[in-house]
Coordinates of C-alpha atoms in Angstrom, one line a residue:
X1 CA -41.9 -227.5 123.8
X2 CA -41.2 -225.4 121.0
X3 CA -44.4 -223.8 119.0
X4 CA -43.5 -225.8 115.6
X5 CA -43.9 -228.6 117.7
X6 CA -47.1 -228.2 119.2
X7 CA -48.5 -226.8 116.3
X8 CA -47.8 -230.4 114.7
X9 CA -49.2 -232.3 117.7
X10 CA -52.1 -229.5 117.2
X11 CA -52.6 -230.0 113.6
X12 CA -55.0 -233.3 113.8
X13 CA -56.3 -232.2 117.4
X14 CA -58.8 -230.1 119.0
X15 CA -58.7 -229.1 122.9
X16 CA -61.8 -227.6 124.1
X17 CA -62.2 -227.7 127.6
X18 CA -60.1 -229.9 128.1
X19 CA -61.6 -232.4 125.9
X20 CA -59.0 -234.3 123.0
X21 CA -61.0 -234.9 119.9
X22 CA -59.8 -235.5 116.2
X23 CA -60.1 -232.7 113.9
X24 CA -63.5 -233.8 112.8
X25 CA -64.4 -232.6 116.1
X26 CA -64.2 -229.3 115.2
X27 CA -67.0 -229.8 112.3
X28 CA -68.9 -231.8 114.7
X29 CA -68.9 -229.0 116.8
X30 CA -69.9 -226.7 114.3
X31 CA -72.9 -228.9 112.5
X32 CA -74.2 -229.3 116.7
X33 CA -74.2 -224.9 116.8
X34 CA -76.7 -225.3 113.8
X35 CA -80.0 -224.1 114.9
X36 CA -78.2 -221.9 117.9
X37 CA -76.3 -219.6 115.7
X38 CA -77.5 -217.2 112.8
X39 CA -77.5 -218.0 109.0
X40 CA -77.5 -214.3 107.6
X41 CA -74.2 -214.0 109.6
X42 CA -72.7 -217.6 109.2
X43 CA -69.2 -216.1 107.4
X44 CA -68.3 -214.7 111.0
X45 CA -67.8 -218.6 111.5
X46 CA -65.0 -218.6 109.2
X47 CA -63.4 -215.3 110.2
X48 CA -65.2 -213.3 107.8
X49 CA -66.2 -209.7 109.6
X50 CA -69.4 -208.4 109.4
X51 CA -68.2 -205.0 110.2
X52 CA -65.2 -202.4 110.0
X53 CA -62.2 -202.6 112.4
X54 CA -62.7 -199.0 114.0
X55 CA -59.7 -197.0 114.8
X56 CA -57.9 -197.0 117.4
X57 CA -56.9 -200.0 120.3
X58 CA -59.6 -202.9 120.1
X59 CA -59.8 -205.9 122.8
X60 CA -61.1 -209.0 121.5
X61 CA -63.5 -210.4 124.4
X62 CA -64.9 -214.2 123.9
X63 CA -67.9 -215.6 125.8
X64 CA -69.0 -219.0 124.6
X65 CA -72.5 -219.2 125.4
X66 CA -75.5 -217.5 127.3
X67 CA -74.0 -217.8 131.2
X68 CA -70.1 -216.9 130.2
X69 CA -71.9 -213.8 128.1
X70 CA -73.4 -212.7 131.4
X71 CA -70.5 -212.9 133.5
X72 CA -68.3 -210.3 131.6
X73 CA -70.9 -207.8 130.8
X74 CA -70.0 -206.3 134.1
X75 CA -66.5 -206.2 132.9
X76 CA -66.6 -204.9 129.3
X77 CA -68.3 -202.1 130.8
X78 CA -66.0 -201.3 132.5
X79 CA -63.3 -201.8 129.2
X80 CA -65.7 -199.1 127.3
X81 CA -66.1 -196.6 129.8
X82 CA -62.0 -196.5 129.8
X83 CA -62.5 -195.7 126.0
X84 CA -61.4 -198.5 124.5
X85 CA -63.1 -200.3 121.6
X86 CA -64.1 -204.1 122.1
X87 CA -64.9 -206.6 119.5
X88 CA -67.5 -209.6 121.6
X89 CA -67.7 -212.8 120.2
X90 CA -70.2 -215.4 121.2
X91 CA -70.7 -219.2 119.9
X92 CA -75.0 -218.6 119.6
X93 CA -77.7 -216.9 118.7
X94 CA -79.1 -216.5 122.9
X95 CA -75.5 -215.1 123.3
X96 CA -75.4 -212.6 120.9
X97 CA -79.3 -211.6 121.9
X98 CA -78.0 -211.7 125.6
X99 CA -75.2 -209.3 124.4
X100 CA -77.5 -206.7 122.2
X101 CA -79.5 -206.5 124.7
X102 CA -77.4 -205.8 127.9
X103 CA -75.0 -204.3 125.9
X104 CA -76.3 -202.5 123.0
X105 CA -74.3 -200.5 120.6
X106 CA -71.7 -200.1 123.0
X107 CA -69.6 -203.1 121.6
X108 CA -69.2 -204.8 118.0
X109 CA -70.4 -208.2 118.6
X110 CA -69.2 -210.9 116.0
X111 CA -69.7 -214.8 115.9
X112 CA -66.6 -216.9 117.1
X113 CA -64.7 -217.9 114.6
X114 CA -64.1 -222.1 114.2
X115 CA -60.7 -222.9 115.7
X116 CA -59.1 -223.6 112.1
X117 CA -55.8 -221.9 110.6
X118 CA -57.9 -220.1 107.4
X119 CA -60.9 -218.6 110.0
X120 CA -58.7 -217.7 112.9
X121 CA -56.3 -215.6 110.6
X122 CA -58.8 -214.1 108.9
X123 CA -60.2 -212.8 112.0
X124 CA -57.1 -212.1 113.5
X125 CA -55.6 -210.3 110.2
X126 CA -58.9 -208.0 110.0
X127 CA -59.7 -206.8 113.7
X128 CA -55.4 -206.9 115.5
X129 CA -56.5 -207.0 118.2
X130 CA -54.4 -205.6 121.1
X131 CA -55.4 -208.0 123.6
X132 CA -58.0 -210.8 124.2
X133 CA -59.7 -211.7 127.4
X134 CA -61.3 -215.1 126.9
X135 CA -64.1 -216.3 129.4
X136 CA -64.3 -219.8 131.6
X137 CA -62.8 -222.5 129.9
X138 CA -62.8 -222.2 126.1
X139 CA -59.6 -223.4 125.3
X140 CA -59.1 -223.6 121.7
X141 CA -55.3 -224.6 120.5
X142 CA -55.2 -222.8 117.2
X143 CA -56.5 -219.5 118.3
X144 CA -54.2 -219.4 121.3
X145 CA -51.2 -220.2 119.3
X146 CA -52.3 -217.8 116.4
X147 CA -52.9 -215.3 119.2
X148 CA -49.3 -216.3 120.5
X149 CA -47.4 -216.0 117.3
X150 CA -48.7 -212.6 116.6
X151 CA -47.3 -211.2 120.4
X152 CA -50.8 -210.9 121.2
X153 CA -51.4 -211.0 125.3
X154 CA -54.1 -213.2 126.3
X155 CA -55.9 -213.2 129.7
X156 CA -58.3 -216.3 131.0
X157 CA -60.9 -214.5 133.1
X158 CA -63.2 -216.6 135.5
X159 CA -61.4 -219.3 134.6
X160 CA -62.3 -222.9 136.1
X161 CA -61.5 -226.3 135.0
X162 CA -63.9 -229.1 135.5
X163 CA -63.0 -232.4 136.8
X164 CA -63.3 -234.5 133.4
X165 CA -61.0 -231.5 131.7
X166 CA -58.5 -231.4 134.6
X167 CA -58.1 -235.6 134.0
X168 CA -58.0 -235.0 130.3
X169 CA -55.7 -232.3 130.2
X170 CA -52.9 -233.9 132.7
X171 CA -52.9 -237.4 130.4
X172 CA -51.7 -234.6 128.0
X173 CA -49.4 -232.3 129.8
X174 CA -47.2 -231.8 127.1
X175 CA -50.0 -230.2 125.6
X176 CA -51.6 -228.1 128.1
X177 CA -48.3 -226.8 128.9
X178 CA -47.4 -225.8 125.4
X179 CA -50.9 -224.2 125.1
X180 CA -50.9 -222.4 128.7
X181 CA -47.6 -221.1 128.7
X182 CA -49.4 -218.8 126.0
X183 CA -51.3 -216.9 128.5
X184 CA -50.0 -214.2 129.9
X185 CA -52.4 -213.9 132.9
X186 CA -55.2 -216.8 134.5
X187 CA -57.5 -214.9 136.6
X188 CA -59.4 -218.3 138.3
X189 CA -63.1 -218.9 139.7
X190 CA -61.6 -221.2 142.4
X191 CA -58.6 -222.0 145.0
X192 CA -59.4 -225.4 143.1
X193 CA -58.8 -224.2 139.9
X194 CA -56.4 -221.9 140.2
X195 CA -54.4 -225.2 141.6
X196 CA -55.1 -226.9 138.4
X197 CA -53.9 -223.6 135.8
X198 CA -51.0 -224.0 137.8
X199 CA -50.2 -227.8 137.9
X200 CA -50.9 -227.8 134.0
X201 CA -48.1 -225.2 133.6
X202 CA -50.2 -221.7 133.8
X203 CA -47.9 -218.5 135.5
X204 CA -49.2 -216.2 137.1
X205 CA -52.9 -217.2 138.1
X206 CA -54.9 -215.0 140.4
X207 CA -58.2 -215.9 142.4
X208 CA -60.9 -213.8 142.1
X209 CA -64.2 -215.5 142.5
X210 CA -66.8 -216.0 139.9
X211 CA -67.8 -213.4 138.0
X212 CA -71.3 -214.4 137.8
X213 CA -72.0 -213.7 140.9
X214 CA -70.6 -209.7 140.2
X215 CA -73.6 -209.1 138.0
X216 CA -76.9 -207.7 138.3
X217 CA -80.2 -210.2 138.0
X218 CA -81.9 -211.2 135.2
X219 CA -84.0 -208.3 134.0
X220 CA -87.9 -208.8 133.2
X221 CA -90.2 -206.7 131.1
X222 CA -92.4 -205.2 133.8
X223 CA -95.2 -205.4 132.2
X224 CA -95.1 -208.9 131.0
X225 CA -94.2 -209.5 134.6
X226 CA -97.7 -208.1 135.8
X227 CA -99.8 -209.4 133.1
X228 CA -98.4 -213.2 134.3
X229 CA -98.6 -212.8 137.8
X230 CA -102.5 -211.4 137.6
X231 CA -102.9 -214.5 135.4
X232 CA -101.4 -216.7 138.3
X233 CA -102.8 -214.7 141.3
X234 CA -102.1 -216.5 144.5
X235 CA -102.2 -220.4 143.1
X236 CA -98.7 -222.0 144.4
X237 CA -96.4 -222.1 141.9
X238 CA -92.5 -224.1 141.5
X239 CA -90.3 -224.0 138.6
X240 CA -87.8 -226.3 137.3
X241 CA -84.8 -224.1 135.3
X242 CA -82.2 -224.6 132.7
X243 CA -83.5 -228.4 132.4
X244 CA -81.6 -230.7 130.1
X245 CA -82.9 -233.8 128.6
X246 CA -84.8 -235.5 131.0
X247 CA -85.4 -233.2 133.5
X248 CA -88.6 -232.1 131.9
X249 CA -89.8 -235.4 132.4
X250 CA -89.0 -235.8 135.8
X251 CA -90.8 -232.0 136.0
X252 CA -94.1 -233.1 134.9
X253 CA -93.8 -236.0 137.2
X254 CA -93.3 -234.0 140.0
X255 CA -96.0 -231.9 139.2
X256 CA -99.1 -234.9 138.5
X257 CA -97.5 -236.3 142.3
X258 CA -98.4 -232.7 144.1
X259 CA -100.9 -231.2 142.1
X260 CA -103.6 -233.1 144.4
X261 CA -102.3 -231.7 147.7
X262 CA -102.0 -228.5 146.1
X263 CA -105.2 -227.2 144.6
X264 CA -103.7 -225.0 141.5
X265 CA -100.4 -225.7 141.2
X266 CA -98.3 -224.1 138.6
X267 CA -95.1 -225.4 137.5
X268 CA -92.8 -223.5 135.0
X269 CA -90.4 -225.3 133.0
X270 CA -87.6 -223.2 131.5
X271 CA -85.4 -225.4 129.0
X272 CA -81.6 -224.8 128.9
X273 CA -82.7 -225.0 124.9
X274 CA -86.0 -223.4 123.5
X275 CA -85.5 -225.4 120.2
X276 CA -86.2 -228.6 121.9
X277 CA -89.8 -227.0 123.4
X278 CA -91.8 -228.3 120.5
X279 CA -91.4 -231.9 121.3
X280 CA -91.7 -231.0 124.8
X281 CA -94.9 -229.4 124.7
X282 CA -96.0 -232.6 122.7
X283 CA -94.9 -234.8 125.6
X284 CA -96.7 -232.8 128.5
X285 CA -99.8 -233.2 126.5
X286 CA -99.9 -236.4 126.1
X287 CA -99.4 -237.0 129.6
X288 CA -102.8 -235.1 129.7
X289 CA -101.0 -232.0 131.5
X290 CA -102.4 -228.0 130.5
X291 CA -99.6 -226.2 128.5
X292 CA -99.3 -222.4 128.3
X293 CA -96.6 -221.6 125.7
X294 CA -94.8 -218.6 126.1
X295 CA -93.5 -217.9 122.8
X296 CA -97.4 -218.6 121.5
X297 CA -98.6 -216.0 123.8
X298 CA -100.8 -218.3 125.3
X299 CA -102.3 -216.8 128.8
X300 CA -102.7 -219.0 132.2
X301 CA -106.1 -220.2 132.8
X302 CA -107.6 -222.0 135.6
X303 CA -106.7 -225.5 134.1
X304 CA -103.1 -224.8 132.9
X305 CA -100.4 -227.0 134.5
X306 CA -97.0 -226.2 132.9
X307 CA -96.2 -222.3 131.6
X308 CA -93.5 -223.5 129.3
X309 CA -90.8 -221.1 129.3
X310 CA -89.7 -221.7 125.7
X311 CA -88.4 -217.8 125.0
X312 CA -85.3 -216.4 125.0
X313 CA -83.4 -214.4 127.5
X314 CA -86.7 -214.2 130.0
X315 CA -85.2 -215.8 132.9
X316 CA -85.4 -213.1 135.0
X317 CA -89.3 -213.1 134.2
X318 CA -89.7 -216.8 134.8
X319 CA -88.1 -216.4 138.2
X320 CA -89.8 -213.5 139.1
X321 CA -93.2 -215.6 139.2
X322 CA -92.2 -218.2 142.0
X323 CA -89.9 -218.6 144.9
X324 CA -88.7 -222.2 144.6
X325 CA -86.6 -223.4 141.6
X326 CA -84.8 -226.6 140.5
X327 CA -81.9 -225.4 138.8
X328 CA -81.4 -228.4 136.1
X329 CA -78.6 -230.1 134.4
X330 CA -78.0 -231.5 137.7
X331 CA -80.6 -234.7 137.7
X332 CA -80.1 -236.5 134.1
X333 CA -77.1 -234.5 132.8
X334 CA -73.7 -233.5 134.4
X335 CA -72.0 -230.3 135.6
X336 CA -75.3 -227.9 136.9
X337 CA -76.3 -224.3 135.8
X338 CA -75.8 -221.5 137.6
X339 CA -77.3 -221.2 140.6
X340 CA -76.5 -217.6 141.5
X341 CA -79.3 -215.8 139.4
X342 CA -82.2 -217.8 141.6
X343 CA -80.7 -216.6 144.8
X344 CA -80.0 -213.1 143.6
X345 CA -84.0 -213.2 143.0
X346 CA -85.0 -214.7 146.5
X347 CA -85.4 -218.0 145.3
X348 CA -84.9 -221.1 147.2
X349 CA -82.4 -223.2 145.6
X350 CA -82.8 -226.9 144.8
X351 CA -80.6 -229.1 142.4
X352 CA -79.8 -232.4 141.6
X353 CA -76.4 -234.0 142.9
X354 CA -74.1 -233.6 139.5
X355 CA -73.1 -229.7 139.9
X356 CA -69.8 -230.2 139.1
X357 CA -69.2 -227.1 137.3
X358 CA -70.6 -224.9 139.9
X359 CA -69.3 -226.6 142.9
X360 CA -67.8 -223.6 145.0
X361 CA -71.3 -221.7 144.2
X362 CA -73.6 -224.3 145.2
X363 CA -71.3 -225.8 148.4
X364 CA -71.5 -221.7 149.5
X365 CA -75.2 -222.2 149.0
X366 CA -75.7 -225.4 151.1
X367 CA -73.8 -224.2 153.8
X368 CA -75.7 -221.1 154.6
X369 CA -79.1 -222.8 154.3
X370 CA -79.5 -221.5 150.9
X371 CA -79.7 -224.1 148.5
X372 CA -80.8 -228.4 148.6
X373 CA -79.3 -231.2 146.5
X374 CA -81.8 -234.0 145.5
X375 CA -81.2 -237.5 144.5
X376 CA -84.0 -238.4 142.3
X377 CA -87.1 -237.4 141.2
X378 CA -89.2 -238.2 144.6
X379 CA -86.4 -236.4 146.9
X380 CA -87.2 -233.4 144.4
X381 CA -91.1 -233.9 145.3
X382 CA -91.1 -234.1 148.4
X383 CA -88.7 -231.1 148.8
X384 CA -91.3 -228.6 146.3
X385 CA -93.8 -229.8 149.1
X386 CA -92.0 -229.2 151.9
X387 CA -91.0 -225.2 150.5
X388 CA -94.5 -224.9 149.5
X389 CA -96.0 -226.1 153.3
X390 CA -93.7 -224.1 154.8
X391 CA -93.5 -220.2 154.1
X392 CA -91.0 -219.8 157.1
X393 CA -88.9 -222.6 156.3
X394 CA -89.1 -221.2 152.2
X395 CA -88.3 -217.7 153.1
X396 CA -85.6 -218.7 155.5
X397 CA -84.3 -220.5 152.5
X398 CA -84.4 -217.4 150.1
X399 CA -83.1 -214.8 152.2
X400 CA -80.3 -217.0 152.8
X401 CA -79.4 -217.5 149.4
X402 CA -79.8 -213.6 148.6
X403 CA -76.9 -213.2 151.4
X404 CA -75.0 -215.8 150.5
X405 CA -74.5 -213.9 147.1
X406 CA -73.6 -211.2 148.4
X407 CA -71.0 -212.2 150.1
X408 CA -69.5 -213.9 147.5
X409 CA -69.4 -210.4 145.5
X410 CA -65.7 -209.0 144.6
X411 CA -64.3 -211.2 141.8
X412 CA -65.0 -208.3 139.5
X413 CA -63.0 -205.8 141.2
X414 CA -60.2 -208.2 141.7
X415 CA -60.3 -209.5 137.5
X416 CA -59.9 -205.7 136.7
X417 CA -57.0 -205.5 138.9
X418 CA -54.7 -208.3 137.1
X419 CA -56.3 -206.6 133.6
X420 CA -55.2 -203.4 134.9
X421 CA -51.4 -203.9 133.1
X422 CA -52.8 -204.9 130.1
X423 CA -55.6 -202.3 129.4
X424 CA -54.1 -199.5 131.1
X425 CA -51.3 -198.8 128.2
X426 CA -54.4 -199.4 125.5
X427 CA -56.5 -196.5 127.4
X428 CA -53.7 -193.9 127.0
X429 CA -52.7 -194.9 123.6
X430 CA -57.3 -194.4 122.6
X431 CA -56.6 -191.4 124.3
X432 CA -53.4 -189.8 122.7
X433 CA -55.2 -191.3 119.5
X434 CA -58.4 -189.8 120.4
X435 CA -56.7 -185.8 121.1
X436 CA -55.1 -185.9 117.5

């Protein structure tokens, strides 16, 4: 299919993920980021820099959200220690804090900008990039054609392709073909999905593993860390991680069934979405249930039941404090979280049964002992009792886990292999640049 063509199919459509929506999808997108993104630097949306191109070669790398921002710090680290200037944009506010703060100066971070003609060129037009590594599956048509018209390569790093955007995509094959064909390079999660790239019309596509699983845990401020865990002392503690909608519930449920068989117990409820903890916090207490904010500051005290962990970019602190979590949009949502960063931190593993997105990660998981799937809220109960009855059975689970991710490690290595053609011309040419 020829580009004029699919540019016309293109023109009333928007493909992310797979997903087909209308147009007005892509405002509907864009009104759902309000509250996750920031207003000072809302012109980024529409392709509108908030800084200088600097000189030299510049690689455009795009994360959408918090977990895809994790997975390639590890490899544009790698990109600036060759030298080469990279331009990292992110769909939200926790993205672009995730990327400050792992990253620092090292990188120019920028909001995406909305997959329309006007915003993508004017991004585009102002940075050139040389190349542009996009993370996971953010597929968005007018940014890879724009891309495509202007000779620019692009490379799909840890790429994977759920089962609702595999379905989608091949009703539309035209499409995903006159989309993929674009991509010079799919560097894939999965033997699964690099078997999908391919059927929808992807050359070449390379395995490598997930990413995620290349990168160092969740940092925690150590002192924060110490101040909580004198706080708790030795009461049993479980958390319940990444919920969605729902899952809180079913946490503070969990909690009023065991808190009677176990004198103290803490639970610590970690939202996927910190904006949504004020209503929370309203419906824990009027269950009657103790809440410790963390954003308010608010200390554990001998009646506290929840620590609501309603911060941003402290998951490493929240799973520092227990060694059981339920990793959530996996009960009353669809597709899981990551469950990688709990078992780098010796955490026993438990989810619901929709992981979907995650499915290599968590099978590895269940087959070495690591992890558990639960169907419903009293399998999830009586598996937080079990761990916390048994400390042989709980560490058996953890160290498990911790070995599994280890040897799952590699992806990275392989991803900067199939990168290597592309970077490799842009290092000498910062470095001939660089000696004038």
């Amino acid at each position: 299919m020829s580009e004029r063509w699919a540019r016309a199919l293109l023109s009333s459509y928007r493909l992310a993920g797979g997903a087909v929506y209308p147009l007005i999808g892509t405002y509907v997108a864009w009104r759902a980021s309000k509250g996750k993104e920031d207003r000072t630097r809302r012109r980024e949306r529409y392709g509108l820099a908030g800084r200088e191109r600097p000189s030299g070669p510049v690689i455009w790398v795009h994360a959408a959200s918090v977990g895809e921002t994790i997975a390639v710090v590890p490899l544009v680290q790698h990109i600036v220690g060759y030298g080469v200037n990279v331009v990292l944009t992110t769909g939200t506010v926790t993205s672009a804090h995730v990327a400050e703060e792992r990253l620092g100066k090292g990188v120019i971070h920028q909001y995406v900008p909305l997959d329309l003609k006007p915003a993508v060129s004017r991004f585009l037009d102002h940075w050139q990039p040389d190349l542009a590594i996009i993370a996971e599956s953010e597929i968005w048509p007018m940014t890879i054609l724009e891309l495509g018209s202007r000779r620019v390569p692009q490379v799909l790093v840890n790429g994977r392709l759920s089962d609702r955007s595999f379905k989608s995509w091949k009703k539309r094959a035209y499409l995903a073909e006159a989309l993929f064909e674009n991509l010079a390079h799919v560097v894939a999660q999965s033997e699964a999905d690099g078997e999908r790239f391919q059927a929808l019309g992807a050359r070449p596509v390379t395995v490598s593993g997930n990413l995620k699983v290349d990168t160092v845990p969740p940092p925690a401020e150590e002192k924060a860390l110490a101040s909580l865990q004198r706080q708790i002392g030795r009461r049993p503690t479980w958390a319940a991680v990444s919920t969605h909608d729902g899952e809180e519930a079913v946490a503070a449920e969990v909690h009023a069934m065991l808190r009677g068989r176990h004198r103290g117990l803490i639970t610590i409820i970690v939202p996927r979405h910190p904006e949504r903890t004020d209503a929370i916090a309203a419906q824990f207490t009027a269950r009657g249930l103790n809440v410790a904010r963390r954003s308010a500051g608010a200390k554990v005290t001998a009646d506290t039941d929840i620590l609501l962990g309603d911060t941003i970019g402290e998951m490493g602190l929240y799973l520092r404090l227990t060694e059981i979590a339920f990793v959530g949009r996996s009960l009353t949502s669809e597709g899981g979280q990551n469950p990688l960063e709990p078992a780098m931190l010796d955490t026993a593993v438990l989810a619901g049964r929709n992981v979907q997105n995650f499915r290599e990660a968590y099978q590895r998981l269940i087959d070495s002992g690591g992890a558990k799937l639960v169907r419903d809220r009293d399998m999830l109960a009586g598996a937080v009792n079990f761990l916390l009855v048994n400390e042989v059975a709980r560490h058996e689970m953890m160290a498990a886990g911790a070995a599994t991710v280890d040897q799952m490690r590699g992806a990275l290595a392989i991803t900067l292999r199939a990168l290597e053609p592309f970077i490799q011309p842009l290092v000498v040419k910062a470095r001939l640049e660089g000696s004038r």
